[in-house]
Each structure stands twice: as structure tokens, then as C-alpha cells.
mmCIF file of C-alpha atoms in Angstrom:
data_model
loop_
_atom_site.group_PDB
_atom_site.id
_atom_site.type_symbol
_atom_site.label_atom_id
_atom_site.label_comp_id
_atom_site.label_asym_id
_atom_site.label_seq_id
_atom_site.Cartn_x
_atom_site.Cartn_y
_atom_site.Cartn_z
ATOM 1 C CA MET A 1 23.316 21.056 -23.136
ATOM 2 C CA GLU A 2 23.664 21.526 -19.689
ATOM 3 C CA ALA A 3 19.696 21.340 -18.937
ATOM 4 C CA GLU A 4 19.185 18.827 -16.052
ATOM 5 C CA GLY A 5 15.957 16.684 -15.230
ATOM 6 C CA THR A 6 14.571 13.616 -16.982
ATOM 7 C CA GLY A 7 11.567 15.381 -18.954
ATOM 8 C CA GLU A 8 12.117 17.024 -22.162
ATOM 9 C CA VAL A 9 14.480 15.797 -25.264
ATOM 10 C CA ARG A 10 17.372 18.436 -25.614
ATOM 11 C CA HIS A 11 19.091 18.450 -29.156
ATOM 12 C CA TRP A 12 22.604 20.310 -29.923
ATOM 13 C CA ALA A 13 25.032 19.630 -32.488
ATOM 14 C CA ALA A 14 29.147 19.206 -32.016
ATOM 15 C CA ASP A 15 31.849 19.716 -34.143
ATOM 16 C CA VAL A 16 33.956 16.252 -34.107
ATOM 17 C CA ASN A 17 36.204 14.301 -36.032
ATOM 18 C CA GLY A 18 35.760 16.857 -38.877
ATOM 19 C CA ILE A 19 31.725 16.825 -39.017
ATOM 20 C CA SER A 20 29.041 18.065 -36.871
ATOM 21 C CA LEU A 21 27.263 15.333 -35.294
ATOM 22 C CA HIS A 22 23.389 16.306 -33.798
ATOM 23 C CA VAL A 23 22.653 14.771 -30.507
ATOM 24 C CA ALA A 24 19.543 14.525 -28.781
ATOM 25 C CA GLU A 25 19.970 14.152 -24.676
ATOM 26 C CA ARG A 26 17.779 13.318 -22.030
ATOM 27 C CA GLY A 27 18.558 12.447 -18.059
ATOM 28 C CA PRO A 28 20.519 14.376 -15.714
ATOM 29 C CA SER A 29 23.818 14.960 -16.306
ATOM 30 C CA THR A 30 25.639 11.928 -14.704
ATOM 31 C CA GLY A 31 25.942 8.325 -15.974
ATOM 32 C CA PRO A 32 26.383 8.633 -19.368
ATOM 33 C CA ALA A 33 24.868 6.075 -22.023
ATOM 34 C CA VAL A 34 25.655 6.500 -25.443
ATOM 35 C CA LEU A 35 22.859 5.210 -28.054
ATOM 36 C CA ILE A 36 24.222 4.003 -31.610
ATOM 37 C CA HIS A 37 20.990 3.511 -33.991
ATOM 38 C CA GLY A 38 20.561 1.606 -37.303
ATOM 39 C CA PHE A 39 19.977 1.489 -40.987
ATOM 40 C CA PRO A 40 17.209 3.022 -42.010
ATOM 41 C CA GLU A 41 17.153 5.104 -38.541
ATOM 42 C CA LEU A 42 17.874 8.071 -36.550
ATOM 43 C CA TRP A 43 17.942 8.961 -32.862
ATOM 44 C CA LEU A 44 14.444 8.698 -32.305
ATOM 45 C CA SER A 45 14.400 5.302 -32.823
ATOM 46 C CA TRP A 46 15.706 5.193 -28.949
ATOM 47 C CA ARG A 47 12.666 7.502 -27.660
ATOM 48 C CA HIS A 48 11.379 4.778 -25.424
ATOM 49 C CA GLN A 49 14.761 3.932 -24.290
ATOM 50 C CA MET A 50 15.914 7.066 -23.361
ATOM 51 C CA ALA A 51 12.527 7.707 -21.664
ATOM 52 C CA ALA A 52 13.423 4.663 -19.544
ATOM 53 C CA LEU A 53 17.386 5.459 -18.960
ATOM 54 C CA ALA A 54 16.465 9.015 -17.987
ATOM 55 C CA ALA A 55 14.056 7.777 -15.138
ATOM 56 C CA ARG A 56 16.558 5.460 -13.923
ATOM 57 C CA GLY A 57 18.921 8.254 -13.573
ATOM 58 C CA PHE A 58 21.082 7.909 -16.594
ATOM 59 C CA ARG A 59 22.316 10.533 -19.307
ATOM 60 C CA ALA A 60 20.833 9.051 -22.450
ATOM 61 C CA LEU A 61 22.888 10.383 -25.494
ATOM 62 C CA ALA A 62 21.613 9.527 -28.903
ATOM 63 C CA PRO A 63 23.413 10.934 -31.640
ATOM 64 C CA ASP A 64 22.199 11.084 -35.663
ATOM 65 C CA LEU A 65 25.284 9.142 -37.053
ATOM 66 C CA ARG A 66 27.145 10.509 -40.135
ATOM 67 C CA GLY A 67 25.060 10.589 -43.162
ATOM 68 C CA TYR A 68 21.644 10.378 -41.106
ATOM 69 C CA GLY A 69 19.346 13.432 -40.067
ATOM 70 C CA ASP A 70 20.985 16.344 -38.756
ATOM 71 C CA SER A 71 24.257 15.531 -38.777
ATOM 72 C CA SER A 72 26.997 16.114 -41.424
ATOM 73 C CA VAL A 73 26.811 13.880 -44.960
ATOM 74 C CA PRO A 74 30.034 13.400 -46.491
ATOM 75 C CA ALA A 75 30.405 13.555 -50.104
ATOM 76 C CA ASP A 76 32.836 10.743 -50.195
ATOM 77 C CA PRO A 77 31.681 7.141 -50.038
ATOM 78 C CA ALA A 78 34.979 6.233 -48.356
ATOM 79 C CA ALA A 79 34.235 8.663 -45.379
ATOM 80 C CA TYR A 80 31.694 5.746 -43.945
ATOM 81 C CA SER A 81 34.216 3.301 -42.700
ATOM 82 C CA ILE A 82 34.006 1.819 -39.242
ATOM 83 C CA PHE A 83 37.283 4.007 -38.475
ATOM 84 C CA HIS A 84 35.362 6.761 -39.190
ATOM 85 C CA ILE A 85 31.445 6.190 -37.126
ATOM 86 C CA VAL A 86 33.629 4.836 -34.221
ATOM 87 C CA GLY A 87 36.382 7.778 -34.528
ATOM 88 C CA ASP A 88 33.080 10.108 -34.431
ATOM 89 C CA LEU A 89 31.629 8.380 -31.278
ATOM 90 C CA VAL A 90 35.410 8.563 -29.821
ATOM 91 C CA ALA A 91 35.332 12.457 -30.605
ATOM 92 C CA LEU A 92 31.902 12.919 -29.164
ATOM 93 C CA LEU A 93 33.193 11.454 -25.677
ATOM 94 C CA ASP A 94 36.352 13.807 -25.683
ATOM 95 C CA HIS A 95 33.964 16.853 -26.678
ATOM 96 C CA LEU A 96 31.833 16.106 -23.513
ATOM 97 C CA ARG A 97 35.127 15.018 -21.364
ATOM 98 C CA LEU A 98 33.504 11.383 -20.568
ATOM 99 C CA PRO A 99 36.235 9.109 -19.740
ATOM 100 C CA LYS A 100 33.640 6.199 -19.803
ATOM 101 C CA VAL A 101 30.304 5.429 -21.014
ATOM 102 C CA LEU A 102 27.815 2.482 -21.591
ATOM 103 C CA VAL A 103 26.869 1.838 -24.608
ATOM 104 C CA VAL A 104 23.830 0.692 -26.362
ATOM 105 C CA GLY A 105 23.590 -0.502 -30.392
ATOM 106 C CA HIS A 106 21.168 -1.592 -32.607
ATOM 107 C CA ASP A 107 21.455 -3.101 -36.226
ATOM 108 C CA TRP A 108 24.674 -1.017 -37.797
ATOM 109 C CA GLY A 109 24.753 0.664 -34.373
ATOM 110 C CA ALA A 110 25.176 -2.646 -33.037
ATOM 111 C CA HIS A 111 28.435 -2.975 -35.620
ATOM 112 C CA VAL A 112 29.754 -0.062 -34.143
ATOM 113 C CA ALA A 113 29.174 -0.808 -30.670
ATOM 114 C CA TRP A 114 30.995 -3.745 -30.965
ATOM 115 C CA HIS A 115 33.853 -2.214 -32.972
ATOM 116 C CA LEU A 116 33.652 0.886 -30.291
ATOM 117 C CA CYS A 117 34.313 -1.929 -27.371
ATOM 118 C CA LEU A 118 36.897 -3.622 -29.403
ATOM 119 C CA PHE A 119 38.962 -0.199 -30.778
ATOM 120 C CA ARG A 120 38.915 1.581 -27.284
ATOM 121 C CA PRO A 121 37.625 -0.824 -24.188
ATOM 122 C CA ASP A 122 39.251 1.726 -22.484
ATOM 123 C CA ARG A 123 36.126 3.917 -23.272
ATOM 124 C CA VAL A 124 33.380 1.527 -22.563
ATOM 125 C CA ARG A 125 32.294 0.563 -19.177
ATOM 126 C CA ALA A 126 29.290 -1.937 -20.442
ATOM 127 C CA ALA A 127 27.402 -2.715 -23.855
ATOM 128 C CA VAL A 128 23.942 -3.973 -24.947
ATOM 129 C CA ILE A 129 23.611 -4.827 -28.127
ATOM 130 C CA LEU A 130 20.459 -5.744 -30.241
ATOM 131 C CA GLY A 131 20.560 -7.845 -32.892
ATOM 132 C CA ILE A 132 23.745 -8.086 -34.835
ATOM 133 C CA PRO A 133 26.368 -10.226 -32.697
ATOM 134 C CA TYR A 134 29.952 -9.652 -32.961
ATOM 135 C CA PHE A 135 31.672 -11.711 -35.881
ATOM 136 C CA PRO A 136 35.206 -11.179 -36.013
ATOM 137 C CA ARG A 137 37.315 -10.838 -39.246
ATOM 138 C CA GLY A 138 36.464 -13.589 -41.622
ATOM 139 C CA PRO A 139 39.130 -15.372 -44.336
ATOM 140 C CA ARG A 140 38.014 -13.269 -47.111
ATOM 141 C CA PRO A 141 35.891 -9.880 -47.644
ATOM 142 C CA MET A 142 32.389 -9.872 -46.976
ATOM 143 C CA THR A 143 31.149 -9.653 -50.053
ATOM 144 C CA GLU A 144 32.375 -12.497 -51.452
ATOM 145 C CA SER A 145 30.774 -14.248 -48.633
ATOM 146 C CA PHE A 146 27.517 -12.676 -49.549
ATOM 147 C CA ALA A 147 28.109 -13.643 -53.416
ATOM 148 C CA LYS A 148 26.281 -16.913 -52.736
ATOM 149 C CA LEU A 149 23.022 -15.515 -51.790
ATOM 150 C CA GLY A 150 22.368 -13.703 -55.263
ATOM 151 C CA ASP A 151 21.830 -10.784 -56.630
ATOM 152 C CA GLY A 152 18.825 -10.406 -54.797
ATOM 153 C CA PHE A 153 20.628 -10.322 -51.410
ATOM 154 C CA TYR A 154 20.201 -6.664 -50.237
ATOM 155 C CA ILE A 155 23.559 -5.931 -49.469
ATOM 156 C CA ASN A 156 24.642 -7.152 -52.947
ATOM 157 C CA GLN A 157 21.782 -4.741 -54.281
ATOM 158 C CA PHE A 158 23.741 -1.881 -52.186
ATOM 159 C CA GLN A 159 26.954 -2.262 -53.343
ATOM 160 C CA GLU A 160 26.260 -0.340 -56.897
ATOM 161 C CA PRO A 161 26.490 3.329 -56.341
ATOM 162 C CA GLY A 162 23.189 4.967 -57.395
ATOM 163 C CA ARG A 163 21.378 1.622 -58.071
ATOM 164 C CA ALA A 164 19.710 1.214 -54.837
ATOM 165 C CA GLU A 165 18.939 4.974 -55.001
ATOM 166 C CA ARG A 166 17.108 4.906 -58.053
ATOM 167 C CA ALA A 167 15.101 2.197 -56.835
ATOM 168 C CA PHE A 168 13.784 3.829 -53.838
ATOM 169 C CA GLY A 169 13.023 6.391 -55.818
ATOM 170 C CA ARG A 170 10.126 4.825 -57.429
ATOM 171 C CA TYR A 171 8.619 5.585 -53.780
ATOM 172 C CA ASP A 172 8.054 8.478 -51.671
ATOM 173 C CA VAL A 173 10.299 8.410 -48.438
ATOM 174 C CA ALA A 174 7.716 7.339 -46.288
ATOM 175 C CA THR A 175 6.725 4.093 -48.096
ATOM 176 C CA VAL A 176 10.534 3.424 -48.384
ATOM 177 C CA LEU A 177 10.967 3.421 -44.638
ATOM 178 C CA LYS A 178 7.564 1.565 -44.076
ATOM 179 C CA LYS A 179 8.833 -1.061 -46.430
ATOM 180 C CA PHE A 180 12.201 -1.603 -44.162
ATOM 181 C CA TYR A 181 9.930 -1.153 -40.666
ATOM 182 C CA ALA A 182 7.345 -3.627 -41.288
ATOM 183 C CA LEU A 183 9.926 -6.394 -42.059
ATOM 184 C CA ASP A 184 8.299 -9.908 -41.169
ATOM 185 C CA ILE A 185 10.118 -12.308 -43.702
ATOM 186 C CA ASP A 186 12.753 -14.603 -42.647
ATOM 187 C CA GLU A 187 15.379 -13.358 -45.423
ATOM 188 C CA LEU A 188 16.044 -9.808 -47.338
ATOM 189 C CA ILE A 189 16.407 -11.414 -50.397
ATOM 190 C CA ALA A 190 14.202 -10.720 -53.806
ATOM 191 C CA PRO A 191 13.266 -13.295 -56.614
ATOM 192 C CA PRO A 192 15.826 -13.242 -59.566
ATOM 193 C CA GLY A 193 15.398 -9.516 -61.157
ATOM 194 C CA VAL A 194 13.685 -7.903 -58.740
ATOM 195 C CA GLU A 195 14.619 -4.878 -56.051
ATOM 196 C CA ILE A 196 14.702 -5.423 -52.844
ATOM 197 C CA ILE A 197 12.751 -2.070 -52.193
ATOM 198 C CA ASP A 198 10.238 -3.485 -54.751
ATOM 199 C CA PHE A 199 10.067 -7.031 -53.108
ATOM 200 C CA LEU A 200 9.091 -5.562 -49.587
ATOM 201 C CA GLN A 201 5.590 -4.674 -48.696
ATOM 202 C CA ALA A 202 4.236 -1.661 -46.802
ATOM 203 C CA PRO A 203 1.262 -2.010 -44.804
ATOM 204 C CA SER A 204 -1.660 0.115 -45.571
ATOM 205 C CA SER A 205 -2.637 0.701 -41.923
ATOM 206 C CA PRO A 206 0.023 2.305 -39.436
ATOM 207 C CA LEU A 207 2.751 -0.298 -37.768
ATOM 208 C CA PRO A 208 1.466 -1.406 -34.402
ATOM 209 C CA TRP A 209 4.355 0.006 -32.604
ATOM 210 C CA MET A 210 4.890 3.662 -34.728
ATOM 211 C CA THR A 211 2.888 6.152 -35.162
ATOM 212 C CA ASP A 212 2.104 8.351 -38.666
ATOM 213 C CA ASP A 213 3.639 11.237 -37.033
ATOM 214 C CA GLU A 214 6.650 9.548 -35.867
ATOM 215 C CA LEU A 215 6.977 8.042 -39.188
ATOM 216 C CA GLY A 216 6.436 11.646 -40.804
ATOM 217 C CA GLN A 217 9.540 12.558 -38.474
ATOM 218 C CA TYR A 218 11.838 10.040 -39.732
ATOM 219 C CA ALA A 219 10.703 10.789 -43.285
ATOM 220 C CA GLU A 220 11.216 14.174 -43.147
ATOM 221 C CA LYS A 221 15.293 14.038 -42.240
ATOM 222 C CA PHE A 222 15.310 11.529 -45.081
ATOM 223 C CA GLN A 223 13.990 13.701 -47.604
ATOM 224 C CA LYS A 224 16.303 16.179 -46.569
ATOM 225 C CA THR A 225 19.248 13.599 -46.267
ATOM 226 C CA GLY A 226 18.678 10.917 -48.865
ATOM 227 C CA PHE A 227 19.461 7.419 -48.705
ATOM 228 C CA THR A 228 22.993 7.590 -50.009
ATOM 229 C CA GLY A 229 24.802 8.120 -46.829
ATOM 230 C CA PRO A 230 23.582 5.452 -45.115
ATOM 231 C CA LEU A 231 24.278 3.218 -48.114
ATOM 232 C CA ASN A 232 27.573 4.088 -48.058
ATOM 233 C CA TYR A 233 27.955 2.309 -44.535
ATOM 234 C CA TYR A 234 27.366 -1.051 -46.832
ATOM 235 C CA ARG A 235 30.048 0.380 -49.443
ATOM 236 C CA THR A 236 32.215 0.319 -46.920
ATOM 237 C CA LEU A 237 32.386 -3.400 -45.871
ATOM 238 C CA ASP A 238 35.409 -4.462 -48.230
ATOM 239 C CA ILE A 239 37.456 -1.787 -46.897
ATOM 240 C CA ASN A 240 36.842 -2.463 -43.313
ATOM 241 C CA TRP A 241 37.771 -5.842 -43.834
ATOM 242 C CA SER A 242 40.892 -4.983 -45.147
ATOM 243 C CA LEU A 243 42.094 -2.629 -42.584
ATOM 244 C CA MET A 244 40.628 -4.539 -39.835
ATOM 245 C CA ALA A 245 43.822 -7.063 -40.597
ATOM 246 C CA PRO A 246 45.526 -6.042 -37.333
ATOM 247 C CA TRP A 247 42.317 -7.301 -35.258
ATOM 248 C CA SER A 248 42.070 -10.441 -36.685
ATOM 249 C CA GLY A 249 41.468 -13.365 -34.027
ATOM 250 C CA ALA A 250 40.932 -10.285 -30.855
ATOM 251 C CA LYS A 251 38.538 -10.787 -28.474
ATOM 252 C CA ILE A 252 35.798 -8.260 -27.242
ATOM 253 C CA MET A 253 36.822 -8.300 -23.345
ATOM 254 C CA VAL A 254 34.034 -5.848 -22.676
ATOM 255 C CA PRO A 255 31.309 -6.584 -20.315
ATOM 256 C CA ALA A 256 27.913 -7.086 -22.893
ATOM 257 C CA LYS A 257 24.243 -8.465 -22.947
ATOM 258 C CA PHE A 258 23.362 -9.244 -26.138
ATOM 259 C CA ILE A 259 19.597 -9.566 -27.449
ATOM 260 C CA LEU A 260 18.684 -11.469 -30.124
ATOM 261 C CA SER A 261 15.088 -11.569 -31.809
ATOM 262 C CA GLU A 262 13.302 -14.959 -32.484
ATOM 263 C CA ASN A 263 11.832 -13.745 -35.585
ATOM 264 C CA ASP A 264 14.545 -11.375 -36.717
ATOM 265 C CA VAL A 265 15.398 -11.532 -40.391
ATOM 266 C CA GLY A 266 18.492 -13.393 -41.966
ATOM 267 C CA LEU A 267 18.822 -15.595 -38.826
ATOM 268 C CA GLN A 268 19.633 -18.676 -40.997
ATOM 269 C CA SER A 269 21.290 -16.946 -44.243
ATOM 270 C CA LEU A 270 23.592 -15.338 -41.978
ATOM 271 C CA GLY A 271 24.414 -17.634 -39.452
ATOM 272 C CA THR A 272 23.361 -15.954 -36.897
ATOM 273 C CA GLU A 273 21.474 -17.930 -34.904
ATOM 274 C CA LYS A 274 23.829 -20.929 -35.274
ATOM 275 C CA TYR A 275 26.495 -18.725 -34.063
ATOM 276 C CA VAL A 276 24.676 -17.460 -30.752
ATOM 277 C CA LYS A 277 23.413 -21.006 -29.969
ATOM 278 C CA SER A 278 26.196 -23.090 -30.492
ATOM 279 C CA GLY A 279 28.543 -20.368 -28.488
ATOM 280 C CA GLY A 280 30.274 -18.969 -31.046
ATOM 281 C CA LEU A 281 29.622 -15.270 -29.903
ATOM 282 C CA GLU A 282 30.632 -16.356 -26.507
ATOM 283 C CA SER A 283 33.992 -17.863 -27.605
ATOM 284 C CA ASN A 284 34.722 -14.172 -29.357
ATOM 285 C CA VAL A 285 33.069 -11.880 -26.394
ATOM 286 C CA PRO A 286 34.268 -13.687 -23.496
ATOM 287 C CA ASN A 287 31.997 -11.601 -20.970
ATOM 288 C CA VAL A 288 28.816 -11.595 -23.013
ATOM 289 C CA GLU A 289 25.027 -12.655 -21.722
ATOM 290 C CA VAL A 290 22.585 -13.629 -24.116
ATOM 291 C CA SER A 291 18.821 -12.894 -24.407
ATOM 292 C CA ILE A 292 16.619 -14.273 -26.923
ATOM 293 C CA ILE A 293 13.056 -12.752 -26.981
ATOM 294 C CA GLU A 294 10.037 -12.448 -28.931
ATOM 295 C CA GLY A 295 9.923 -9.751 -31.910
ATOM 296 C CA HIS A 296 10.925 -8.913 -35.016
ATOM 297 C CA HIS A 297 14.067 -6.783 -36.348
ATOM 298 C CA PHE A 298 13.088 -3.193 -35.284
ATOM 299 C CA LEU A 299 13.385 -4.635 -31.471
ATOM 300 C CA GLN A 300 13.687 -1.932 -29.245
ATOM 301 C CA GLN A 301 10.437 0.026 -30.880
ATOM 302 C CA GLU A 302 8.319 -2.855 -31.332
ATOM 303 C CA LYS A 303 8.956 -4.468 -27.865
ATOM 304 C CA PRO A 304 10.054 -1.262 -25.965
ATOM 305 C CA GLU A 305 9.133 -2.801 -22.231
ATOM 306 C CA ARG A 306 11.144 -5.849 -22.535
ATOM 307 C CA VAL A 307 13.810 -4.383 -23.936
ATOM 308 C CA ASN A 308 13.951 -1.418 -21.363
ATOM 309 C CA SER A 309 13.963 -4.231 -19.070
ATOM 310 C CA GLU A 310 16.396 -6.366 -20.218
ATOM 311 C CA MET A 311 18.726 -3.149 -20.896
ATOM 312 C CA LEU A 312 18.425 -1.675 -17.507
ATOM 313 C CA SER A 313 18.817 -4.513 -15.443
ATOM 314 C CA PHE A 314 22.159 -5.211 -16.910
ATOM 315 C CA LEU A 315 23.245 -1.751 -16.862
ATOM 316 C CA ASP A 316 21.843 -0.919 -13.106
ATOM 317 C CA LYS A 317 24.978 -3.086 -12.651
ATOM 318 C CA PHE A 318 27.850 -0.869 -13.959
ATOM 319 C CA ALA A 319 25.805 2.182 -12.825
ATOM 320 C CA SER A 320 26.342 1.217 -9.433
ATOM 321 C CA GLU A 321 30.014 0.397 -9.694
ATOM 322 C CA GLU A 322 30.188 3.864 -10.650
ATOM 323 C CA ALA A 323 28.670 5.440 -8.127
ATOM 324 C CA SER A 324 30.872 3.391 -5.614
ATOM 325 C CA ALA A 325 34.185 4.196 -7.880
#
């Protein structure tokens, strides 16, 4: 864990917040940046950003979130609330004696990163968030809002324990992952009576931005853990809504950069594009910069050079502040 240099990725585990958290690390021992992955991913999703951060002198720390990879997989579905996930990260910072860090998040990791900024702004110097903007707590539970999208909407299908797992089980793990990674549709909504995993297509050729060996690394870990832990994140949406009442109307004041992909899924059905372009995000995150770039959902893997450029140009400003502090 104490090794220096920017070369190889180092792996270690920490007992934090009642679980074991696997962490991949690259770079020197200063300038910590925590990278938070999404669904269905692992620390590996940040391989390109970890290399770029380390080369720039940052300490890149990419955990497998609880339920994923080599981290613990709690059996209790209620153990996947936003408070548990953010709690894991705060405990990790305490374990490493890091008072304040830079944060990068994508997909579910974006949701977690926003809430780390909301709950503990004292621990975050700045954040770069990909794909999912910060939406404040609404007047009713999210599943009620999603009901209008019908049973074919993937989050609605994920609510019932075991349903998605049974559907996923009709395919080998690598195919399930490839169906998600190859997303090139406007909305994650299956036709009536069709499971979302059956609706999604897995191309026969390798993905242009992921080798078969890399896909195999993901598949090996999901073969071991299964998908229930990751799916439980979606099953805590209403729990999160109930517990988030004290933060109704709260703004995120941490300096942030939000990167939106032009061809991401759900831009219309979830209202993401309108919310961001109309200034809704800026009203809730006053210190945010927005960049809209070409690409699809898994942006940091599909367009690593552009994402790295956007990320480093923003984080460099805060690295210099840290050095002069």
C-alpha cells in the first residue's frame, strides 16, 4: 500500500464501516483522488483515468463499491442505501487519514459522489462527475416518478427481488455485461412483456473500447459475486428518498465539473438533458462547470483521452491550491 511511483496498480483491502473494501491504487502518496464506479462496473472502469492521474502526480484510489468485485457483498438489501455507500467512502478516508480529497464519479458512482459532496463537503476539495447530474429530493418517491415509464423501464424491473437475477441467468455473465456496455439506444425501456436484458443486444465482435481480456476480468468478478448486490442499489431508492428528507432543498456548494455525453441513454425520459441545459443543475450546484461531449454511457472508457483532458484541466486547479496551502 505504501509503494510509490506511477507504474503498476497496487491492490489492497481495508476493513471500514463494517465491511472489507477492495481498493486499487496508482500514483504517488500525495494529491489523493477517489474514483467511484457505476453499474455494472468495477474499479477497472477507471483504468485510463488512473494512469492519467498518476502521470500528473495524483494518488488515484479506485475502490470496488460494496456488493462489487473483491469488496464485501452484504446479504441484507437494506445495507445498500446511499448512507451506507457514502459511509464506506468516509470511513476509507479516515482509514487513510485523508482529511480532504478530489472525487470522480460515474453512473451510480456519480450519485454517490454527489451525495458525498452533499453530506460531507468538508471532505471534498472538488468533484468531476460523469453522466448523472445531481437531482435534489423530489416531492414523492422515485419509484412513483418512474411508474409512468411502465414495466419495461429497467429500474422498475430491477425493483422486484430476484426478477432481474433470473433474467440475467439466461445468459453467461460476459454476455450480460456486454449487453450493458454496448448500450446505443435512447431509452432503457423494453417493449411490453419483455425483460430489459432480453431486449438489449450484445454485438458478436469485441467492443471498440474494451478488449476481450478486459471483458473477461469483469466477468470473472461478477461470476463470483453475482448481480444481487449491485441491483440492491436500485432497490433502496425509496429508502433513500425517505431518509433524505433533512436535505430537502439543500444545495451542493463543492466546486464541481459535470461531463454529459451527447448520446447517453435516458437523456429525454429522465429529463437529464433539459435539466442540465436549462440551468437546473446550476441552480442546485452553484459552483458547477458543464461540458457536453461526444460519446455514449460508459464515457470514461469509450472516450478516455477527452475525459482525461476535461478531468485534469479541472482538477489541476485544486492540486495547485493544495500545494500552496
